Short mmCIF file of N, CA and C in Angstrom, two decimals:
data_model
loop_
_atom_site.label_atom_id
_atom_site.label_comp_id
_atom_site.label_asym_id
_atom_site.label_seq_id
_atom_site.Cartn_x
_atom_site.Cartn_y
_atom_site.Cartn_z
N MET A 21 102.19 129.85 123.77
CA MET A 21 101.65 129.12 122.65
C MET A 21 101.77 128.01 122.74
N ILE A 22 100.88 126.97 121.91
CA ILE A 22 100.89 125.45 122.02
C ILE A 22 100.84 125.02 120.76
N LEU A 23 101.92 124.14 120.20
CA LEU A 23 101.78 123.74 119.31
C LEU A 23 101.28 122.61 118.60
N TYR A 24 100.42 122.39 117.74
CA TYR A 24 99.17 121.44 117.69
C TYR A 24 99.68 120.74 116.46
N PHE A 25 99.69 119.62 115.87
CA PHE A 25 99.88 118.69 114.73
C PHE A 25 98.34 118.19 114.58
N ALA A 26 97.82 118.48 113.29
CA ALA A 26 96.63 117.95 113.08
C ALA A 26 96.70 117.23 111.79
N TYR A 27 95.79 115.78 111.96
CA TYR A 27 96.60 115.12 110.53
C TYR A 27 95.05 114.88 110.07
N GLY A 28 94.20 115.13 110.88
CA GLY A 28 92.82 114.33 110.35
C GLY A 28 92.09 115.40 109.99
N SER A 29 90.55 115.47 110.16
CA SER A 29 89.65 116.55 109.85
C SER A 29 90.09 117.96 110.46
N CYS A 30 90.99 117.83 111.56
CA CYS A 30 91.43 119.54 111.63
C CYS A 30 92.22 120.23 111.06
N MET A 31 92.75 119.20 109.76
CA MET A 31 93.34 120.09 108.89
C MET A 31 92.86 121.14 108.18
N ASP A 32 91.32 120.73 107.94
CA ASP A 32 90.55 121.75 107.23
C ASP A 32 90.46 122.67 108.07
N GLU A 33 91.04 124.03 107.36
CA GLU A 33 91.06 125.13 108.59
C GLU A 33 89.83 125.74 108.81
N LEU A 34 88.52 125.60 107.88
CA LEU A 34 87.23 125.93 107.94
C LEU A 34 86.64 124.95 109.30
N SER A 35 86.72 123.72 109.50
CA SER A 35 86.18 122.97 110.27
C SER A 35 86.80 123.23 111.47
N PHE A 36 88.26 123.33 111.33
CA PHE A 36 89.10 123.76 112.78
C PHE A 36 88.50 125.18 113.29
N LYS A 37 88.31 126.11 112.50
CA LYS A 37 87.93 127.41 113.12
C LYS A 37 86.72 127.33 114.10
N ARG A 38 85.68 126.37 113.42
CA ARG A 38 84.53 126.62 113.96
C ARG A 38 84.77 125.77 115.35
N THR A 39 85.71 125.28 115.90
CA THR A 39 85.97 124.38 117.21
C THR A 39 86.70 125.29 117.86
N VAL A 40 87.61 126.39 117.52
CA VAL A 40 88.77 127.14 118.13
C VAL A 40 88.61 128.62 117.72
N GLY A 41 87.61 129.10 117.01
CA GLY A 41 87.26 130.36 116.99
C GLY A 41 88.29 130.89 115.87
N GLU A 42 88.16 132.05 115.60
CA GLU A 42 88.96 132.99 114.56
C GLU A 42 90.26 133.25 114.88
N ASN A 43 90.40 133.79 116.56
CA ASN A 43 91.69 134.44 117.17
C ASN A 43 92.47 133.36 118.11
N GLY A 44 91.64 131.89 118.10
CA GLY A 44 92.37 130.92 118.64
C GLY A 44 93.27 129.98 118.32
N TYR A 45 93.73 130.78 116.97
CA TYR A 45 95.01 129.73 116.45
C TYR A 45 95.85 130.72 115.37
N LYS A 46 96.94 130.15 115.03
CA LYS A 46 97.84 130.69 113.55
C LYS A 46 98.36 129.39 113.15
N LEU A 47 97.87 129.38 111.75
CA LEU A 47 98.37 128.21 110.96
C LEU A 47 99.65 128.66 110.84
N MET A 48 100.55 127.44 110.61
CA MET A 48 101.99 127.39 110.75
C MET A 48 102.43 126.78 109.22
N GLY A 49 101.55 125.95 108.67
CA GLY A 49 102.13 125.47 107.45
C GLY A 49 102.11 123.82 107.78
N ARG A 50 102.49 123.06 106.66
CA ARG A 50 102.73 121.55 106.67
C ARG A 50 104.08 121.36 107.56
N ALA A 51 103.82 120.24 108.27
CA ALA A 51 104.73 119.31 109.06
C ALA A 51 104.55 118.09 109.03
N VAL A 52 105.68 117.12 109.16
CA VAL A 52 106.04 115.92 108.78
C VAL A 52 106.08 115.42 110.39
N LEU A 53 105.62 114.25 110.46
CA LEU A 53 105.76 113.36 111.40
C LEU A 53 106.19 111.94 111.00
N PRO A 54 107.66 111.66 111.35
CA PRO A 54 108.36 110.35 110.89
C PRO A 54 107.92 109.41 111.75
N ASP A 55 107.93 108.26 111.18
CA ASP A 55 107.71 106.73 111.96
C ASP A 55 106.36 106.66 112.47
N PHE A 56 105.56 107.42 111.83
CA PHE A 56 104.23 106.99 111.88
C PHE A 56 103.35 106.40 110.61
N ARG A 57 102.21 106.24 110.66
CA ARG A 57 101.34 106.06 109.73
C ARG A 57 99.78 106.61 109.95
N LEU A 58 99.03 106.77 109.12
CA LEU A 58 97.44 107.49 109.06
C LEU A 58 96.55 106.22 109.22
N ALA A 59 95.92 105.54 110.18
CA ALA A 59 95.11 104.81 110.14
C ALA A 59 93.59 105.23 110.90
N PHE A 60 92.79 104.31 110.77
CA PHE A 60 91.30 104.85 110.80
C PHE A 60 90.99 103.53 112.03
N THR A 61 91.12 103.99 113.29
CA THR A 61 91.11 102.51 114.40
C THR A 61 89.88 103.07 115.38
N LEU A 62 88.96 104.16 115.04
CA LEU A 62 87.86 104.27 116.23
C LEU A 62 86.62 104.26 115.37
N TYR A 63 85.45 103.82 115.57
CA TYR A 63 84.11 103.79 115.00
C TYR A 63 83.61 105.31 115.83
N SER A 64 83.00 106.16 114.90
CA SER A 64 82.50 107.48 115.52
C SER A 64 80.95 107.48 115.19
N PRO A 65 80.03 107.46 116.03
CA PRO A 65 78.91 107.69 115.44
C PRO A 65 78.49 108.66 114.88
N ASN A 66 79.36 110.00 115.16
CA ASN A 66 78.97 111.39 114.64
C ASN A 66 79.59 111.30 113.17
N ARG A 67 80.43 110.59 113.08
CA ARG A 67 80.99 110.94 111.68
C ARG A 67 80.36 109.71 110.65
N MET A 68 79.69 108.54 111.16
CA MET A 68 79.29 107.57 110.90
C MET A 68 80.49 106.85 110.28
N GLY A 69 81.60 106.58 110.70
CA GLY A 69 82.44 105.63 110.15
C GLY A 69 83.72 105.65 110.82
N GLY A 70 85.01 105.19 110.56
CA GLY A 70 86.27 105.29 110.92
C GLY A 70 86.69 106.65 110.90
N VAL A 71 87.56 107.07 112.27
CA VAL A 71 88.15 108.45 112.60
C VAL A 71 89.45 108.23 112.42
N ALA A 72 90.49 109.33 112.01
CA ALA A 72 91.75 109.29 111.88
C ALA A 72 92.68 109.08 113.06
N ASP A 73 93.73 108.16 113.01
CA ASP A 73 94.62 108.10 114.51
C ASP A 73 96.15 107.70 113.50
N LEU A 74 96.77 107.70 114.63
CA LEU A 74 98.25 107.54 114.12
C LEU A 74 98.80 106.16 114.93
N LEU A 75 99.68 105.43 114.10
CA LEU A 75 99.98 104.21 114.55
C LEU A 75 101.48 104.40 114.07
N TRP A 76 102.50 103.77 115.46
CA TRP A 76 103.76 103.98 115.39
C TRP A 76 104.30 102.85 113.97
N SER A 77 104.74 103.46 113.01
CA SER A 77 105.34 102.60 111.93
C SER A 77 106.59 103.28 111.26
N PRO A 78 107.69 102.63 111.75
CA PRO A 78 108.97 102.84 111.69
C PRO A 78 109.21 103.10 109.95
N GLY A 79 109.55 104.02 109.33
CA GLY A 79 110.42 104.36 108.10
C GLY A 79 109.43 104.89 107.30
N GLU A 80 107.81 105.33 107.65
CA GLU A 80 106.77 105.96 107.14
C GLU A 80 106.55 107.30 107.82
N LYS A 81 105.91 107.65 107.15
CA LYS A 81 105.56 109.51 107.85
C LYS A 81 103.87 109.70 107.64
N VAL A 82 103.45 110.36 108.49
CA VAL A 82 102.43 111.36 108.39
C VAL A 82 102.60 112.60 108.18
N GLU A 83 102.00 113.34 107.22
CA GLU A 83 102.19 114.89 106.58
C GLU A 83 100.77 115.26 107.46
N GLY A 84 100.91 116.92 107.94
CA GLY A 84 99.89 117.27 108.77
C GLY A 84 99.90 118.67 108.60
N ILE A 85 99.21 119.50 109.60
CA ILE A 85 99.32 121.23 109.52
C ILE A 85 99.60 121.01 111.08
N LEU A 86 100.28 122.25 111.26
CA LEU A 86 101.01 122.57 112.38
C LEU A 86 100.24 124.24 112.39
N TYR A 87 99.79 124.01 113.82
CA TYR A 87 98.85 125.34 114.20
C TYR A 87 99.80 125.80 115.75
N GLN A 88 99.69 127.04 115.92
CA GLN A 88 99.97 127.30 117.09
C GLN A 88 98.91 127.78 117.93
N LEU A 89 98.42 127.44 118.95
CA LEU A 89 97.16 127.62 119.58
C LEU A 89 97.32 128.38 120.83
N ASN A 90 96.46 129.09 121.13
CA ASN A 90 96.00 129.89 122.37
C ASN A 90 95.99 128.89 123.51
N PRO A 91 96.28 128.89 124.55
CA PRO A 91 95.86 127.97 125.33
C PRO A 91 94.52 127.69 125.98
N GLU A 92 94.06 128.81 125.86
CA GLU A 92 92.45 128.67 126.28
C GLU A 92 91.47 128.11 125.05
N VAL A 93 92.09 127.57 123.97
CA VAL A 93 91.12 126.96 123.26
C VAL A 93 91.42 125.42 123.16
N LEU A 94 92.44 125.01 124.05
CA LEU A 94 92.54 123.64 124.42
C LEU A 94 91.47 122.66 124.84
N LYS A 95 90.51 123.46 125.78
CA LYS A 95 89.04 122.74 126.00
C LYS A 95 88.29 122.66 125.00
N ASP A 96 88.35 123.31 124.02
CA ASP A 96 87.35 123.13 122.78
C ASP A 96 87.96 122.06 121.94
N LEU A 97 89.18 121.98 121.91
CA LEU A 97 89.92 121.06 120.82
C LEU A 97 89.56 119.75 121.65
N ASP A 98 90.08 119.31 122.95
CA ASP A 98 89.86 118.39 123.75
C ASP A 98 88.22 117.52 123.58
N GLU A 99 87.49 118.53 123.79
CA GLU A 99 86.26 118.52 123.59
C GLU A 99 85.43 117.71 121.97
N ARG A 100 86.05 118.27 121.14
CA ARG A 100 86.03 117.72 119.57
C ARG A 100 86.64 116.69 119.61
N GLU A 101 87.66 116.31 120.51
CA GLU A 101 88.30 115.04 120.36
C GLU A 101 87.89 113.84 121.14
N GLY A 102 86.94 114.39 121.89
CA GLY A 102 86.28 113.23 123.01
C GLY A 102 87.06 113.12 123.96
N VAL A 103 88.25 113.75 124.31
CA VAL A 103 89.11 113.53 125.58
C VAL A 103 88.29 112.80 126.59
N SER A 104 87.49 113.82 127.01
CA SER A 104 86.65 113.35 128.33
C SER A 104 85.75 111.96 128.31
N HIS A 105 85.76 111.41 127.13
CA HIS A 105 84.89 110.19 126.72
C HIS A 105 85.70 109.26 126.47
N GLY A 106 87.44 109.29 126.71
CA GLY A 106 87.83 108.49 126.50
C GLY A 106 88.71 107.99 125.20
N ARG A 107 87.84 109.00 124.19
CA ARG A 107 88.25 108.49 122.42
C ARG A 107 89.54 109.10 122.28
N TYR A 108 89.72 109.81 122.56
CA TYR A 108 91.36 110.40 121.93
C TYR A 108 92.27 110.97 123.53
N LYS A 109 93.56 110.64 123.37
CA LYS A 109 94.28 111.42 124.46
C LYS A 109 95.49 112.38 123.62
N ARG A 110 95.87 112.92 124.48
CA ARG A 110 97.01 114.10 123.95
C ARG A 110 98.00 113.28 124.12
N ILE A 111 99.29 113.47 123.01
CA ILE A 111 100.45 113.16 123.00
C ILE A 111 101.24 114.22 122.62
N GLN A 112 102.55 113.90 123.05
CA GLN A 112 103.65 114.74 122.53
C GLN A 112 104.52 114.15 121.38
N VAL A 113 104.93 115.07 119.98
CA VAL A 113 105.24 114.29 119.49
C VAL A 113 106.60 115.21 118.41
N ASN A 114 107.45 114.68 118.07
CA ASN A 114 108.55 115.68 117.18
C ASN A 114 108.22 115.71 115.85
N VAL A 115 107.95 116.72 115.15
CA VAL A 115 107.65 116.79 113.76
C VAL A 115 108.81 117.53 113.32
N CYS A 116 108.93 117.80 111.68
CA CYS A 116 109.74 118.57 111.10
C CYS A 116 109.06 119.61 110.49
N HIS A 117 109.33 120.86 110.49
CA HIS A 117 108.51 121.93 110.19
C HIS A 117 109.30 122.90 109.36
N GLN A 118 109.33 123.30 108.15
CA GLN A 118 110.39 124.25 107.91
C GLN A 118 111.88 123.84 107.94
N GLY A 119 112.18 122.39 107.89
CA GLY A 119 113.51 122.25 107.84
C GLY A 119 114.11 122.04 109.43
N LYS A 120 113.03 121.95 110.58
CA LYS A 120 113.39 122.25 111.85
C LYS A 120 112.62 121.43 112.83
N LYS A 121 113.16 120.52 113.54
CA LYS A 121 112.20 119.70 114.49
C LYS A 121 111.75 120.78 115.67
N LYS A 122 110.49 119.99 115.67
CA LYS A 122 109.47 120.90 116.66
C LYS A 122 108.68 119.72 117.37
N MET A 123 108.78 120.34 118.57
CA MET A 123 107.77 119.43 119.81
C MET A 123 106.39 119.87 119.82
N ALA A 124 105.34 118.87 119.54
CA ALA A 124 103.98 119.54 119.21
C ALA A 124 102.87 118.52 119.87
N MET A 125 101.93 119.15 120.10
CA MET A 125 100.86 118.14 120.86
C MET A 125 100.09 117.51 119.81
N THR A 126 99.48 116.22 119.65
CA THR A 126 98.52 115.94 118.48
C THR A 126 97.63 114.94 119.68
N TYR A 127 96.64 114.17 118.61
CA TYR A 127 96.02 113.47 119.58
C TYR A 127 96.17 111.95 119.13
N THR A 128 95.80 110.98 119.67
CA THR A 128 95.66 109.52 119.43
C THR A 128 94.65 108.59 119.80
N VAL A 129 94.31 107.84 119.34
CA VAL A 129 92.97 107.00 119.82
C VAL A 129 93.04 106.19 121.22
N VAL A 130 92.76 106.12 122.26
CA VAL A 130 92.98 105.09 123.41
C VAL A 130 92.48 103.97 123.03
N LYS A 131 91.32 103.61 122.61
CA LYS A 131 90.94 102.02 122.76
C LYS A 131 91.03 101.78 120.78
N LYS A 132 91.92 101.21 120.32
CA LYS A 132 92.11 101.15 119.00
C LYS A 132 91.35 99.95 118.59
N GLU A 133 90.62 99.70 117.66
CA GLU A 133 90.30 98.64 117.09
C GLU A 133 91.09 97.97 116.29
N SER A 134 90.92 96.44 116.41
CA SER A 134 92.10 95.60 115.56
C SER A 134 92.20 95.79 114.24
N LYS A 135 91.42 95.65 113.66
CA LYS A 135 91.12 96.40 112.40
C LYS A 135 90.98 97.68 111.97
N GLU A 136 91.30 98.23 110.75
CA GLU A 136 90.68 99.74 110.51
C GLU A 136 89.52 99.62 110.12
N VAL A 137 88.49 100.96 110.51
CA VAL A 137 87.44 100.99 110.36
C VAL A 137 87.16 101.82 108.97
N CYS A 138 86.17 101.27 108.28
CA CYS A 138 85.87 102.22 106.90
C CYS A 138 85.43 103.78 107.73
N PRO A 139 86.14 104.73 107.16
CA PRO A 139 85.55 105.82 107.29
C PRO A 139 84.44 106.21 106.10
N HIS A 140 83.64 107.21 106.56
CA HIS A 140 82.33 107.86 105.90
C HIS A 140 83.12 108.71 104.47
N PRO A 141 82.53 108.76 103.28
CA PRO A 141 83.27 109.64 102.41
C PRO A 141 83.45 110.97 102.84
N SER A 142 82.16 111.47 103.31
CA SER A 142 82.15 112.93 103.97
C SER A 142 83.58 113.17 104.44
N TYR A 143 83.83 112.18 105.89
CA TYR A 143 84.74 112.75 106.71
C TYR A 143 86.26 112.91 105.49
N LEU A 144 86.14 111.86 104.71
CA LEU A 144 87.48 111.97 103.71
C LEU A 144 87.84 112.93 102.94
N LYS A 145 86.52 113.43 102.54
CA LYS A 145 86.50 114.80 101.99
C LYS A 145 87.02 115.95 102.66
N GLU A 146 86.55 115.79 103.97
CA GLU A 146 87.09 116.99 104.88
C GLU A 146 88.54 116.73 105.10
N ILE A 147 89.18 115.51 105.11
CA ILE A 147 90.75 115.28 105.57
C ILE A 147 91.36 115.49 103.92
N MET A 148 90.83 115.39 103.08
CA MET A 148 91.67 115.62 101.62
C MET A 148 91.26 117.14 101.17
N ARG A 149 90.45 118.14 102.15
CA ARG A 149 90.29 119.67 101.83
C ARG A 149 91.41 120.40 102.73
N GLY A 150 91.65 119.63 103.74
CA GLY A 150 92.77 119.92 104.73
C GLY A 150 94.18 119.80 103.91
N ALA A 151 94.24 118.61 103.67
CA ALA A 151 95.43 118.00 102.78
C ALA A 151 95.96 118.61 101.48
N GLY A 152 95.33 119.50 100.87
CA GLY A 152 95.70 120.76 99.95
C GLY A 152 96.84 121.27 100.06
N ARG A 153 97.21 121.50 101.48
CA ARG A 153 98.12 122.04 101.92
C ARG A 153 99.42 121.32 102.15
N LEU A 154 99.51 120.13 101.97
CA LEU A 154 100.18 119.05 102.12
C LEU A 154 101.21 118.41 100.53
N SER A 155 101.96 117.78 100.71
CA SER A 155 102.87 117.90 99.27
C SER A 155 101.76 116.95 98.56
N ARG A 156 102.11 117.02 96.98
CA ARG A 156 101.19 116.20 96.17
C ARG A 156 101.36 114.60 95.98
N GLU A 157 102.71 114.44 96.67
CA GLU A 157 102.87 112.90 96.69
C GLU A 157 102.07 112.45 98.00
N TYR A 158 101.81 113.08 98.86
CA TYR A 158 101.20 112.51 100.26
C TYR A 158 99.57 112.75 99.84
N GLN A 159 99.20 113.36 99.08
CA GLN A 159 97.53 113.77 98.61
C GLN A 159 97.54 112.35 98.13
N GLU A 160 98.28 111.80 96.97
CA GLU A 160 98.26 110.90 96.19
C GLU A 160 98.53 109.37 97.21
N GLN A 161 99.16 109.42 98.06
CA GLN A 161 99.08 108.23 98.61
C GLN A 161 98.05 108.01 99.85
N LEU A 162 97.37 109.18 99.96
CA LEU A 162 96.03 109.19 100.63
C LEU A 162 95.12 108.70 100.28
N ARG A 163 95.04 109.25 98.41
CA ARG A 163 93.80 108.69 97.63
C ARG A 163 94.02 107.20 97.39
N LYS A 164 95.46 106.73 97.37
CA LYS A 164 95.41 105.37 96.91
C LYS A 164 95.29 104.69 98.19
N ALA A 165 95.45 105.17 99.30
CA ALA A 165 95.06 104.13 100.72
C ALA A 165 93.60 103.89 100.77
N CYS A 166 93.02 104.82 100.58
CA CYS A 166 91.24 105.01 100.82
C CYS A 166 90.71 104.07 99.63
N LYS A 167 91.45 104.01 98.48
CA LYS A 167 91.05 103.21 97.43
C LYS A 167 91.32 101.88 97.61
N GLU A 168 92.47 101.56 97.95
CA GLU A 168 93.10 99.95 98.25
C GLU A 168 92.33 99.59 99.74
N ARG A 169 92.39 100.21 100.63
CA ARG A 169 91.97 99.64 101.97
C ARG A 169 90.49 99.73 102.30
N PHE A 170 89.72 100.70 101.63
CA PHE A 170 88.36 100.78 101.77
C PHE A 170 87.33 100.95 100.58
N GLY A 171 88.05 100.91 99.33
CA GLY A 171 87.22 101.13 97.97
C GLY A 171 86.56 102.50 97.88
N ILE A 172 87.21 103.29 98.46
CA ILE A 172 86.56 104.56 98.53
C ILE A 172 87.64 105.39 97.42
N SER A 173 86.96 106.22 96.64
CA SER A 173 87.71 107.22 95.71
C SER A 173 87.45 108.80 96.31
N VAL A 174 88.49 109.42 96.59
CA VAL A 174 88.37 110.45 97.06
C VAL A 174 89.00 111.70 96.08
#
């Protein structure tokens, strides 16, 4: 089994399930990635705006959802993330889940824009649906960041 840390639209279980199938994963719950921040560094024509990425940022944190994946669904997840097109690449990160450090796989943008790209409101809504399993503090932080950086209320 592979541990996968989702921090963008894959936090939304319905969306994630459409990619990996009913039996392709097990939801583990909330996890925290220290020393990174959430940013939108790539324009996606499919999403009609910026898409989520991780940026190194000591002292900050990103909350997300930890999944346990069946290895055979990794190709479907890679396809969703555009790995073969050079959009995202897999990286290994140390997350905190239920008080324990765990090594997990996640994705990061390969060619980051120098300035953040405004995400489409529908994409942000998908992220916020998934964020329902995260801390209230982090959910509020996401709302505040969207308002301040892009003028979007979610």
